[in-house]
mmCIF file of C-alpha atoms (C1' of nucleotides) in Angstrom:
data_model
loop_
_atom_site.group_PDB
_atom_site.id
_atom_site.type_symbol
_atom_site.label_atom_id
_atom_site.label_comp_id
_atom_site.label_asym_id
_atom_site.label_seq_id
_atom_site.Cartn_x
_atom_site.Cartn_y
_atom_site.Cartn_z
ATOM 1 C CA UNK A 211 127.034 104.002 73.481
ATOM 2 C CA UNK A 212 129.479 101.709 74.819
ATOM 3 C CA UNK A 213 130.873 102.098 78.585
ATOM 4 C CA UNK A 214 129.781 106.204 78.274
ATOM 5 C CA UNK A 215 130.319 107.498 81.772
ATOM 6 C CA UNK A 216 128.567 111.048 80.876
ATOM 7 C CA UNK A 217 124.630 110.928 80.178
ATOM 8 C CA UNK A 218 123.019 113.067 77.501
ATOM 9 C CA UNK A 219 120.883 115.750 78.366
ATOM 10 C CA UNK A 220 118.141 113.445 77.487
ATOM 11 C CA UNK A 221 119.102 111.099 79.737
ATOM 12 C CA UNK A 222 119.506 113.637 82.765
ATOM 13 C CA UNK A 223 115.635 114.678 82.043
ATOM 14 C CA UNK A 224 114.273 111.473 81.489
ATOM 15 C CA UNK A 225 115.326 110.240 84.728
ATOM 16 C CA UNK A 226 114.894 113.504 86.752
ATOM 17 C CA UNK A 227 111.390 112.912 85.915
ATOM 18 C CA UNK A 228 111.276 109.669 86.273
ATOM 19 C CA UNK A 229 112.697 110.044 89.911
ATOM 20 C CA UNK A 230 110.066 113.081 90.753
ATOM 21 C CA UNK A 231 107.266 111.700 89.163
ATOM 22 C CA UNK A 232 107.237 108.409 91.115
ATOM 23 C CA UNK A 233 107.956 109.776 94.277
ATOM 24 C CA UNK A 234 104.782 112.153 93.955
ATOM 25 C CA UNK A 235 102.353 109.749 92.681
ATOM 26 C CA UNK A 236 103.063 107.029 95.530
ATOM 27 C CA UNK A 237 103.097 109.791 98.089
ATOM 28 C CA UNK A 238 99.834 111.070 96.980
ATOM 29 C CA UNK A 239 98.565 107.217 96.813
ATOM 30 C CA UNK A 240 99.950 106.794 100.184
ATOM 31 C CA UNK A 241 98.161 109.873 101.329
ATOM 32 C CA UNK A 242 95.067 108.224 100.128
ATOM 33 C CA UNK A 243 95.453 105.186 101.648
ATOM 34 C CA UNK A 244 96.361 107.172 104.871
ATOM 35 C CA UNK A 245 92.944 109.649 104.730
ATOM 36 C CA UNK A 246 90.839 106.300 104.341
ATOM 37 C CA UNK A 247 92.846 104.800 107.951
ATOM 38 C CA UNK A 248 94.357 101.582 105.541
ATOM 39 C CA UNK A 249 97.660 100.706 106.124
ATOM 40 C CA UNK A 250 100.421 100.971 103.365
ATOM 41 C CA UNK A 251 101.032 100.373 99.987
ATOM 42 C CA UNK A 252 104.212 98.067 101.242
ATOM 43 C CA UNK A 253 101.292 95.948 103.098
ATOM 44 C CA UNK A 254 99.171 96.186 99.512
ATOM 45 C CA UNK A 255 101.939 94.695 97.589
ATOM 46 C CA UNK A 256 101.972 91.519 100.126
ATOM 47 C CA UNK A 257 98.882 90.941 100.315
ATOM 48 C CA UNK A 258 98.423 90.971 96.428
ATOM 49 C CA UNK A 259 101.084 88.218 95.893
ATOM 50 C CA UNK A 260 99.665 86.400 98.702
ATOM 51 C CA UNK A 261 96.120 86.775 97.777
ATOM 52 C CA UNK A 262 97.296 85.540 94.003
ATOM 53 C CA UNK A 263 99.558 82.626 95.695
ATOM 54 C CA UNK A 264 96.355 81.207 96.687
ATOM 55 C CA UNK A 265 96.072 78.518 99.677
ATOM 56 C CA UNK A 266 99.241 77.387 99.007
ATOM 57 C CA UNK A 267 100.791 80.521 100.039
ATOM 58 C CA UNK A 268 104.160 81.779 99.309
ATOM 59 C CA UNK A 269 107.511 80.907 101.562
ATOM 60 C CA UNK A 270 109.161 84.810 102.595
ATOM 61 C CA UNK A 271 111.749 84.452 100.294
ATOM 62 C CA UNK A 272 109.762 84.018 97.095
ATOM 63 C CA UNK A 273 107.832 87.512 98.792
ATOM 64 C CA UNK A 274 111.325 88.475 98.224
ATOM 65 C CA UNK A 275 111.509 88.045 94.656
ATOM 66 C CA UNK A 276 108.349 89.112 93.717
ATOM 67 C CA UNK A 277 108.223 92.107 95.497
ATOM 68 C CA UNK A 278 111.418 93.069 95.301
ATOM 69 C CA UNK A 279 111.965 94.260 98.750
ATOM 70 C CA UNK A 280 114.771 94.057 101.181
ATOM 71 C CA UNK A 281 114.657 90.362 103.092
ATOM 72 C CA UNK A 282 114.940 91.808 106.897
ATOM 73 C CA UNK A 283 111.612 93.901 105.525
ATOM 74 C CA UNK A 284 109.732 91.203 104.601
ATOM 75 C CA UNK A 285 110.680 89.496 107.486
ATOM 76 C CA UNK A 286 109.399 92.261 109.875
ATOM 77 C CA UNK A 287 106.748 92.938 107.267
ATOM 78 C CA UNK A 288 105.051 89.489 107.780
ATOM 79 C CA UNK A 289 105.679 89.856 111.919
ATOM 80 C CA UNK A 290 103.054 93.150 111.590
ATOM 81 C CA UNK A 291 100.731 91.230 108.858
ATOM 82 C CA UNK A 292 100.845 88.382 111.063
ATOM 83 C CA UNK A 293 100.387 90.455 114.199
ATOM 84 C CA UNK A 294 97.070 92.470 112.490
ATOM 85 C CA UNK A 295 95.801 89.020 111.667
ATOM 86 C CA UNK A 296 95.967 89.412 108.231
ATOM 87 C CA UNK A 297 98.186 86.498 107.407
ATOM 88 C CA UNK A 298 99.487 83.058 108.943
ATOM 89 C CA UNK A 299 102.859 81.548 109.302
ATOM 90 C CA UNK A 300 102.619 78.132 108.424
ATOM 91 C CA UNK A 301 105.386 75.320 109.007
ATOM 92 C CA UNK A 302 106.279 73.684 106.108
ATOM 93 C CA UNK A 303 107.030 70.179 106.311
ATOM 94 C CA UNK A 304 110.348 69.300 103.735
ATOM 95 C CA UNK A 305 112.101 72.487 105.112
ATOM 96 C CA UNK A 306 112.598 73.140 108.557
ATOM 97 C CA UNK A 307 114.833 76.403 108.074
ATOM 98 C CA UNK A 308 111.519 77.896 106.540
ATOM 99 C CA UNK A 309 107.400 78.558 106.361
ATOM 100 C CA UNK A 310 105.137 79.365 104.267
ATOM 101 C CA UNK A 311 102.841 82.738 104.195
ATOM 102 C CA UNK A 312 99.352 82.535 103.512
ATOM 103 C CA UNK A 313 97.033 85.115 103.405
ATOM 104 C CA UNK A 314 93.901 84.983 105.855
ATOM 105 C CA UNK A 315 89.782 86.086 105.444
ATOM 106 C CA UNK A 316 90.733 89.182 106.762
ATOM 107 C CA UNK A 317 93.982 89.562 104.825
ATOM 108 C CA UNK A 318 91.973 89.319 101.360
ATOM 109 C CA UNK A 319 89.416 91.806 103.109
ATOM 110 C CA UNK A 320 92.022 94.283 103.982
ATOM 111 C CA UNK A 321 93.431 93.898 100.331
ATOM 112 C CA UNK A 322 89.982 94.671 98.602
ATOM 113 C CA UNK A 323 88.947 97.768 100.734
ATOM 114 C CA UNK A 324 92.915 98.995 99.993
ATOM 115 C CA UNK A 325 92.168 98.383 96.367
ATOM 116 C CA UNK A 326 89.357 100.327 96.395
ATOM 117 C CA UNK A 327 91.309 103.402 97.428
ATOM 118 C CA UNK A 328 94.565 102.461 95.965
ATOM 119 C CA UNK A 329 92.624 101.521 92.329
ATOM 120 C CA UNK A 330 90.890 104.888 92.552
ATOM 121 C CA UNK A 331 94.245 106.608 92.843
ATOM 122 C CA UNK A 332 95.612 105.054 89.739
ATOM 123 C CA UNK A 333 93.084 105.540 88.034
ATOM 124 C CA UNK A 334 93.109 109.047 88.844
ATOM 125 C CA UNK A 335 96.764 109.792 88.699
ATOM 126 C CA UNK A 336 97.655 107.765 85.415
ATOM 127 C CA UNK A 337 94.210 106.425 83.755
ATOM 128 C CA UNK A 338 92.422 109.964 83.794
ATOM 129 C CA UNK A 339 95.922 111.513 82.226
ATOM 130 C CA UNK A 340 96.851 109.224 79.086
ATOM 131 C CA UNK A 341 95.529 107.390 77.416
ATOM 132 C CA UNK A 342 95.582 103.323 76.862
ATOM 133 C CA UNK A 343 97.978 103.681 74.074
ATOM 134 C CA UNK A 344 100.305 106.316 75.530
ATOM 135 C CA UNK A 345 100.382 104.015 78.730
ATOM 136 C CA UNK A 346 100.828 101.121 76.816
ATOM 137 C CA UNK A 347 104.092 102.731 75.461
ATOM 138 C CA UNK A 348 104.978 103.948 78.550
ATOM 139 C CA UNK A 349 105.362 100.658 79.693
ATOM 140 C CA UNK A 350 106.923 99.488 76.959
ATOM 141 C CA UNK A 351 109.679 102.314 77.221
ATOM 142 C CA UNK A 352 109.956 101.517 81.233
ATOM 143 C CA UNK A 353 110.376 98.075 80.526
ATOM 144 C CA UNK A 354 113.488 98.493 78.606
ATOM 145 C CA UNK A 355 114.519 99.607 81.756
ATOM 146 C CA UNK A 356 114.178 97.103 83.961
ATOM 147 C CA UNK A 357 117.115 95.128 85.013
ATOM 148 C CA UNK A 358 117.706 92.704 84.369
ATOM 149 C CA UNK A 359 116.395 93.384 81.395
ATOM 150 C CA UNK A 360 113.717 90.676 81.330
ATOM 151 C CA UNK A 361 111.606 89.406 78.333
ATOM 152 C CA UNK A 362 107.927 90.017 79.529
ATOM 153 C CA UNK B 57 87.120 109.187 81.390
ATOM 154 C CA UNK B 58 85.533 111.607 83.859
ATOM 155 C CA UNK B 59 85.370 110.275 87.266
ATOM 156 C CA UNK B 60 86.632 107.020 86.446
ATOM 157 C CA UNK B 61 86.838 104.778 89.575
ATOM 158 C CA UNK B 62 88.575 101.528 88.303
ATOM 159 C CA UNK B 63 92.007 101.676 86.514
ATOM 160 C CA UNK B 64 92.439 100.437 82.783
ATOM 161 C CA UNK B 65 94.925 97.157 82.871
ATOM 162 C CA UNK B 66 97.088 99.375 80.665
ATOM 163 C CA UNK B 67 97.391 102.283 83.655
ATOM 164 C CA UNK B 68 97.718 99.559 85.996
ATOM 165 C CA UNK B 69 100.678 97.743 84.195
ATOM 166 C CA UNK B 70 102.104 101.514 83.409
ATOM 167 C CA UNK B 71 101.753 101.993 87.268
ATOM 168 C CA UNK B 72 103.407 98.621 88.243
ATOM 169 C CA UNK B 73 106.527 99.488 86.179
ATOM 170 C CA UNK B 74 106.587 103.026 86.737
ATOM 171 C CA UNK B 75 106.967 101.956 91.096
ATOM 172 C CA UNK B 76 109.049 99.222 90.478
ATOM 173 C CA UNK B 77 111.116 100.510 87.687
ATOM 174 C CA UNK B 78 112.168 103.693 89.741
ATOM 175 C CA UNK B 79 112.626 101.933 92.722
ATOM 176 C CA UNK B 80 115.447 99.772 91.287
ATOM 177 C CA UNK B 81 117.097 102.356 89.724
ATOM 178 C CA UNK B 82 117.141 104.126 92.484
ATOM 179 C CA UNK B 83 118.400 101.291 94.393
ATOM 180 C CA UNK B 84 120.830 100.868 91.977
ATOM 181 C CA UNK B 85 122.074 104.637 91.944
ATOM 182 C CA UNK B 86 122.179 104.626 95.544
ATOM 183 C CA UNK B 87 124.198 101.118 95.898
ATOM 184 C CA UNK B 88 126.688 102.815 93.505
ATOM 185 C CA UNK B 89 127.069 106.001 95.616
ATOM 186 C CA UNK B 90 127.247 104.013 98.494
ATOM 187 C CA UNK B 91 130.241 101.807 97.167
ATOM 188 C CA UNK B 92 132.213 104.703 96.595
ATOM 189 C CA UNK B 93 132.056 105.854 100.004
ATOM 190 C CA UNK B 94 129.595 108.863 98.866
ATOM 191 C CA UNK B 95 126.304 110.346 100.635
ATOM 192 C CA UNK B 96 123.326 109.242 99.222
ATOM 193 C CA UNK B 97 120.962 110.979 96.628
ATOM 194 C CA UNK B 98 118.983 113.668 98.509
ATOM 195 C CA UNK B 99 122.489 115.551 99.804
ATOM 196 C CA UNK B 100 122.944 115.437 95.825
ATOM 197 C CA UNK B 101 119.881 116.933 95.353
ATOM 198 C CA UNK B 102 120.032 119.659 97.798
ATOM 199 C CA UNK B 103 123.706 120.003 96.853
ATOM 200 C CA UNK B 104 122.194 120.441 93.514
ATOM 201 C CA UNK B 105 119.803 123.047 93.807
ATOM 202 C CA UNK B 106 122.131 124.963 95.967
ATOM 203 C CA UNK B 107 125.015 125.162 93.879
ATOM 204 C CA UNK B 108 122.588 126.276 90.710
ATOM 205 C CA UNK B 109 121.230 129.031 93.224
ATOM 206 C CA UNK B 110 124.572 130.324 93.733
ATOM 207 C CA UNK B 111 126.096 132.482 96.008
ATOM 208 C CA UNK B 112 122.716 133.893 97.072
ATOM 209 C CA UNK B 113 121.929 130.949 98.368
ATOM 210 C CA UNK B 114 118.367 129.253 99.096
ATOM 211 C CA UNK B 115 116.037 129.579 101.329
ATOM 212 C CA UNK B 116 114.873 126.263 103.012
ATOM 213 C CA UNK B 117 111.673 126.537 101.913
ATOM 214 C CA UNK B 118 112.196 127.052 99.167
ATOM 215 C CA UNK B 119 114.916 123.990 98.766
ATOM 216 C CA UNK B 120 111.564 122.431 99.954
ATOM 217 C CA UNK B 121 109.527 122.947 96.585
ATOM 218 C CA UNK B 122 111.893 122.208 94.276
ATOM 219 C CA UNK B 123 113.124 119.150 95.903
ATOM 220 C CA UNK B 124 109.819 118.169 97.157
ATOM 221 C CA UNK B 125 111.294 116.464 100.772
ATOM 222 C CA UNK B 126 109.345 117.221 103.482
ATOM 223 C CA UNK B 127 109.793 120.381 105.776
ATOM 224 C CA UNK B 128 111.468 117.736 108.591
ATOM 225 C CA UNK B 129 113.231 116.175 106.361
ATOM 226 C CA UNK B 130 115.141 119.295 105.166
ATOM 227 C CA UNK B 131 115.677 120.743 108.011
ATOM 228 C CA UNK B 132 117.482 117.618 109.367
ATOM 229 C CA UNK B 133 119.102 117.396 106.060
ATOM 230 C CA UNK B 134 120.302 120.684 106.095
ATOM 231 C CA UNK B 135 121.799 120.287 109.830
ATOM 232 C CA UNK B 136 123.305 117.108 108.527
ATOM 233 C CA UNK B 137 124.794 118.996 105.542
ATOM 234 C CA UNK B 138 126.197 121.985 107.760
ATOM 235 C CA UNK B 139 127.755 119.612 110.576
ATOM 236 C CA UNK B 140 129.794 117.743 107.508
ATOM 237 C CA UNK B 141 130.581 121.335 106.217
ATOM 238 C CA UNK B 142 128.756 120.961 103.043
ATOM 239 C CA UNK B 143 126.579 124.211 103.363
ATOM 240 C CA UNK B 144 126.475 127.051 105.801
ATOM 241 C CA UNK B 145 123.249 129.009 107.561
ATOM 242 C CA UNK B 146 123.082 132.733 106.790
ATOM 243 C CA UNK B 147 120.841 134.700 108.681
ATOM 244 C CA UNK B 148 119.051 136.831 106.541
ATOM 245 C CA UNK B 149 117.784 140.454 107.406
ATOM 246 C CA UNK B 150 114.628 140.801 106.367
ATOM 247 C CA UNK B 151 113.096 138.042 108.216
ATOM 248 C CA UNK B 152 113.657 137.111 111.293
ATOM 249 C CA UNK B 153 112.159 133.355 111.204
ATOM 250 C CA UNK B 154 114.248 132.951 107.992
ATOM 251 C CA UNK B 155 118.002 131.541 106.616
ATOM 252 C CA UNK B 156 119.826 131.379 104.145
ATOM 253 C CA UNK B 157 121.620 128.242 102.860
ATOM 254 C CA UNK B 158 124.693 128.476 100.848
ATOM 255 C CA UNK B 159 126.690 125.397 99.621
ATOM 256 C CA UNK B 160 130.555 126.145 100.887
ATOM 257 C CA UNK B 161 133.668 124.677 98.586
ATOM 258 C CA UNK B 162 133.612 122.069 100.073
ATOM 259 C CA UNK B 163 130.003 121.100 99.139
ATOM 260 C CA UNK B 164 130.551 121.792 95.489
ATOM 261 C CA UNK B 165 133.110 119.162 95.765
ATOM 262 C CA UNK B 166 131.276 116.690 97.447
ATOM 263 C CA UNK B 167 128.760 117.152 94.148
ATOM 264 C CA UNK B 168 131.161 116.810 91.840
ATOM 265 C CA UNK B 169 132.444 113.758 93.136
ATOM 266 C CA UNK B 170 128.559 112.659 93.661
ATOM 267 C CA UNK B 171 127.966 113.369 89.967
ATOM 268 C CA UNK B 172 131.013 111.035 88.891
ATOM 269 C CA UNK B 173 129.127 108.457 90.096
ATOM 270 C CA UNK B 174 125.863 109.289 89.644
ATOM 271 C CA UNK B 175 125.719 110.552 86.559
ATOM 272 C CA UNK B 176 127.722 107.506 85.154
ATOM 273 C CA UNK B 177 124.667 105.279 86.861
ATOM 274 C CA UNK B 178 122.113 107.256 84.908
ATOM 275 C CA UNK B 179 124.301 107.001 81.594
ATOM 276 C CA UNK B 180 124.253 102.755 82.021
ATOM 277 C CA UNK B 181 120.776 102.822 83.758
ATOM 278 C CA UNK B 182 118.788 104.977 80.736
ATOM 279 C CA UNK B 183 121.241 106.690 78.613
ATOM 280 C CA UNK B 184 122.634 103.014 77.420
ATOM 281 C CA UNK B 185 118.757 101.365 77.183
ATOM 282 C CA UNK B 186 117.275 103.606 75.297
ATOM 283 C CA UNK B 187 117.956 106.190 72.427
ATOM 284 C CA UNK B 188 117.439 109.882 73.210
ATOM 285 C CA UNK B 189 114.404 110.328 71.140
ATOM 286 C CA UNK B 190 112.535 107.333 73.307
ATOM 287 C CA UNK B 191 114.472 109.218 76.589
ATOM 288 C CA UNK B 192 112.550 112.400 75.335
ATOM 289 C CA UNK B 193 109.097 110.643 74.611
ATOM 290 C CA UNK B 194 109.543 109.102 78.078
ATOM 291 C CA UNK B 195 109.961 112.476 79.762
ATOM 292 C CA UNK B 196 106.837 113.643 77.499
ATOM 293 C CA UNK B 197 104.720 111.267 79.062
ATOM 294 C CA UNK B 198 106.042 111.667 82.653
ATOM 295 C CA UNK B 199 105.582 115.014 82.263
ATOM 296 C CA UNK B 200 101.836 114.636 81.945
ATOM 297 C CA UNK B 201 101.841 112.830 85.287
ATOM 298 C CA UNK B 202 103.148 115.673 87.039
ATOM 299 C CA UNK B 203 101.058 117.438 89.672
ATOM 300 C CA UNK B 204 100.186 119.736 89.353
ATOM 301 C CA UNK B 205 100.438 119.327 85.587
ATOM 302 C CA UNK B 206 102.642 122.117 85.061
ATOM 303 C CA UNK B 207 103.616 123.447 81.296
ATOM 304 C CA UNK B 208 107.764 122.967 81.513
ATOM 305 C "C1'" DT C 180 129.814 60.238 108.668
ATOM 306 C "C1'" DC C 181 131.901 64.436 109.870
ATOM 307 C "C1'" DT C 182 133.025 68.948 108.591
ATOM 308 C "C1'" DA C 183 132.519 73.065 105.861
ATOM 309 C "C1'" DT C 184 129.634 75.908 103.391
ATOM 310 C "C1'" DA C 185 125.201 77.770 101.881
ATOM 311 C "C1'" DT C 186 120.454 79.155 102.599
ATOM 312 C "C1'" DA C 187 116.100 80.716 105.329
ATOM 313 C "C1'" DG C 188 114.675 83.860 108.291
ATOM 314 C "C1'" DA C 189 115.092 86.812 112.710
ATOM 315 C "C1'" DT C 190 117.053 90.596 115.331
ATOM 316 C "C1'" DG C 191 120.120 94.270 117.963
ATOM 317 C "C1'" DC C 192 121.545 98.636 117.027
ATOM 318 C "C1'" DA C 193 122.134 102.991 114.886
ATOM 319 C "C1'" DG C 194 120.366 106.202 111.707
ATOM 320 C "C1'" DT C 195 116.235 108.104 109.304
ATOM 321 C "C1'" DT C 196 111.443 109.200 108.532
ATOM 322 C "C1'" DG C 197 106.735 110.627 109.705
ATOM 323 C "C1'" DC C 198 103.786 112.901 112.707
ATOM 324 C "C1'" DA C 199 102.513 116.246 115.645
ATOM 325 C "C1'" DT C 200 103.691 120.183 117.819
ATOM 326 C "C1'" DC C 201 106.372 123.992 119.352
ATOM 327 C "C1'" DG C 202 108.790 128.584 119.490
ATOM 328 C "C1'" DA C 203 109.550 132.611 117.042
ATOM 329 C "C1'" DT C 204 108.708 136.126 113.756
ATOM 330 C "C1'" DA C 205 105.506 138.219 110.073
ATOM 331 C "C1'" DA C 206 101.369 139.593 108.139
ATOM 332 C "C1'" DT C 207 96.483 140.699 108.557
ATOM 333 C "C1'" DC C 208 92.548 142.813 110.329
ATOM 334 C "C1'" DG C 209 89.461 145.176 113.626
ATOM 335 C "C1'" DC D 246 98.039 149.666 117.913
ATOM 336 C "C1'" DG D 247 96.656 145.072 119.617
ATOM 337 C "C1'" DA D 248 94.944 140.588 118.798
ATOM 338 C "C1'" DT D 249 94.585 136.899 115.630
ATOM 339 C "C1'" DT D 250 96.291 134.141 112.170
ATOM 340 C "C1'" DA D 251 99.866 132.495 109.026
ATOM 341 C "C1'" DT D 252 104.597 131.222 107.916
ATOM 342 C "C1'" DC D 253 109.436 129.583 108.900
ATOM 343 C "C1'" DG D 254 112.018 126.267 110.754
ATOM 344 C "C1'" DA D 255 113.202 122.953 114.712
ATOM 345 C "C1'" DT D 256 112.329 118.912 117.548
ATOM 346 C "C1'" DG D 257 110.397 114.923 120.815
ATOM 347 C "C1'" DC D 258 108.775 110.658 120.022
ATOM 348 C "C1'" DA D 259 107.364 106.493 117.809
ATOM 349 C "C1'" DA D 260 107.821 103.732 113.768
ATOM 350 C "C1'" DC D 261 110.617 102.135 110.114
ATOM 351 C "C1'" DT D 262 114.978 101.111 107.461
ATOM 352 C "C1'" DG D 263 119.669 99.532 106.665
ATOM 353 C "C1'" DC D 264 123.413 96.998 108.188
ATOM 354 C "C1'" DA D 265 125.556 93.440 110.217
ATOM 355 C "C1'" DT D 266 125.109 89.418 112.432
ATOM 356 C "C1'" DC D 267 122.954 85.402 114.490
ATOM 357 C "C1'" DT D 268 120.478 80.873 114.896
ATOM 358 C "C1'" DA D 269 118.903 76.971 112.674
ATOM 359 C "C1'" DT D 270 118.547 73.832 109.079
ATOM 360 C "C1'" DA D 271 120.076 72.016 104.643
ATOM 361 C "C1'" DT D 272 123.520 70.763 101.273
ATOM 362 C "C1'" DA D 273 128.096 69.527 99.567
ATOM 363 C "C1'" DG D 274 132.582 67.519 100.001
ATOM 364 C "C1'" DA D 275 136.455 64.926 102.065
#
DNA sequence: TCTATATAGATGCAGTTGCATCGATAATCG
DNA sequence: CGATTATCGATGCAACTGCATCTATATAGA
């Protein structure tokens, strides 16, 4: 198991699938999201931390870590968010390189009427096809793959 | 189960990982192709499928269902492909709309200098985090998130 | 304190993607 | 056959991404 350069066969499926399968399903949530004129899942995942940051709001680089995307995304990210009206730049006072994001009324509007699509999609495309159980170890099995490996 | 609406916290957590699992490997595959000077991951897959088709060759559509990129997206692949040398354009007689793709030697070498890399990045991504009979539950359950839900 | 280094976030530029559409050939149907 | 419709693949254009770099502020070190 140690520094093997050659994957098993096993290995080669699993991820083939794993590869294929994700692209599909967050095309065809994407394509949801699309037919009901909401913007993208990118702006979904935003808006969710934001919405669960609370007033305080988040500073972009936390965005960062949570969402795991690239940092000149998020910063042109928050530029459209902030240009739609959906969230506000704030200065913050004990750090003048930075600001803080929060999310606006219409932010947490635009996040429920996406969740209604992009809920229905999951639902749909995982919840309708196993069940709790085999999702349960399905996300046990793709947490073991995280990295870094974390605990929870 | 029928017509459900609202996602289970189980397929929403399954969900969660699933995007952000196969994201970061990805990322990770990628960032390894990348530092050894290598194309990234969809001339692999075309590469691929062509070099499994053989000297007949694909067409591009039909590079376009098993690869699932987008008709655009091929065909700008493919022109990126043939101005590094990596395939060549066959007309083919039968149809006048139509080509044929065929990888040249120096594609199949490209690949096999892709799958040095790669396929050591899936070997410490999956192969070293989990055993092959959790690799082949995990493809069991991807596999029923497939759409269409096909049999193999 | 003054300088060097690190961090937060923005941005110019080139390459890529997504969308819509187009041109060309094939297949279908009256 | 002739007209309509469908399929194959390419492409103009706008939006987005990736990379490198930049400005500004904060921190660390001599």
């Amino acid at each position: 198991m140690t520094e093997k350069t050659s994957p098993s066969p096993a290995a080669i499926k699993a991820w083939a699938r794993l590869m294929r399968v994700s692209r599909q399903l967050m095309e065809r949530s994407e394509d949801a999201l699309k037919d009901s004129s909401l913007p993208p899942l990118a702006w979904y995942d935003v808006l969710h931390e934001l919405a669960e940051a609370g007033e305080g709001g988040l500073r972009p680089f936390q965005l960062i870590e949570r969402t795991l995307f690239a940092q000149y995304n998020i910063s042109r990210l928050l530029a459209r968010l902030e240009a739609d009206g959906l969230v506000e730049k704030l200065r913050v006072a004990d750090d003048g390189r930075g600001q803080t994001i929060r999310i606006t009324g219409k932010g947490r509007e635009t996040r429920r009427r996406m969740w209604a699509v992009y809920g229905r999609s999951i639902a749909e495309l995982v919840g309708a096809r196993l069940s709790d159980d085999d999702l349960d170890t399905l996300s046990a099995l793709l947490g073991r793959l995280r990295h870094p490996a974390a605990l929870e």
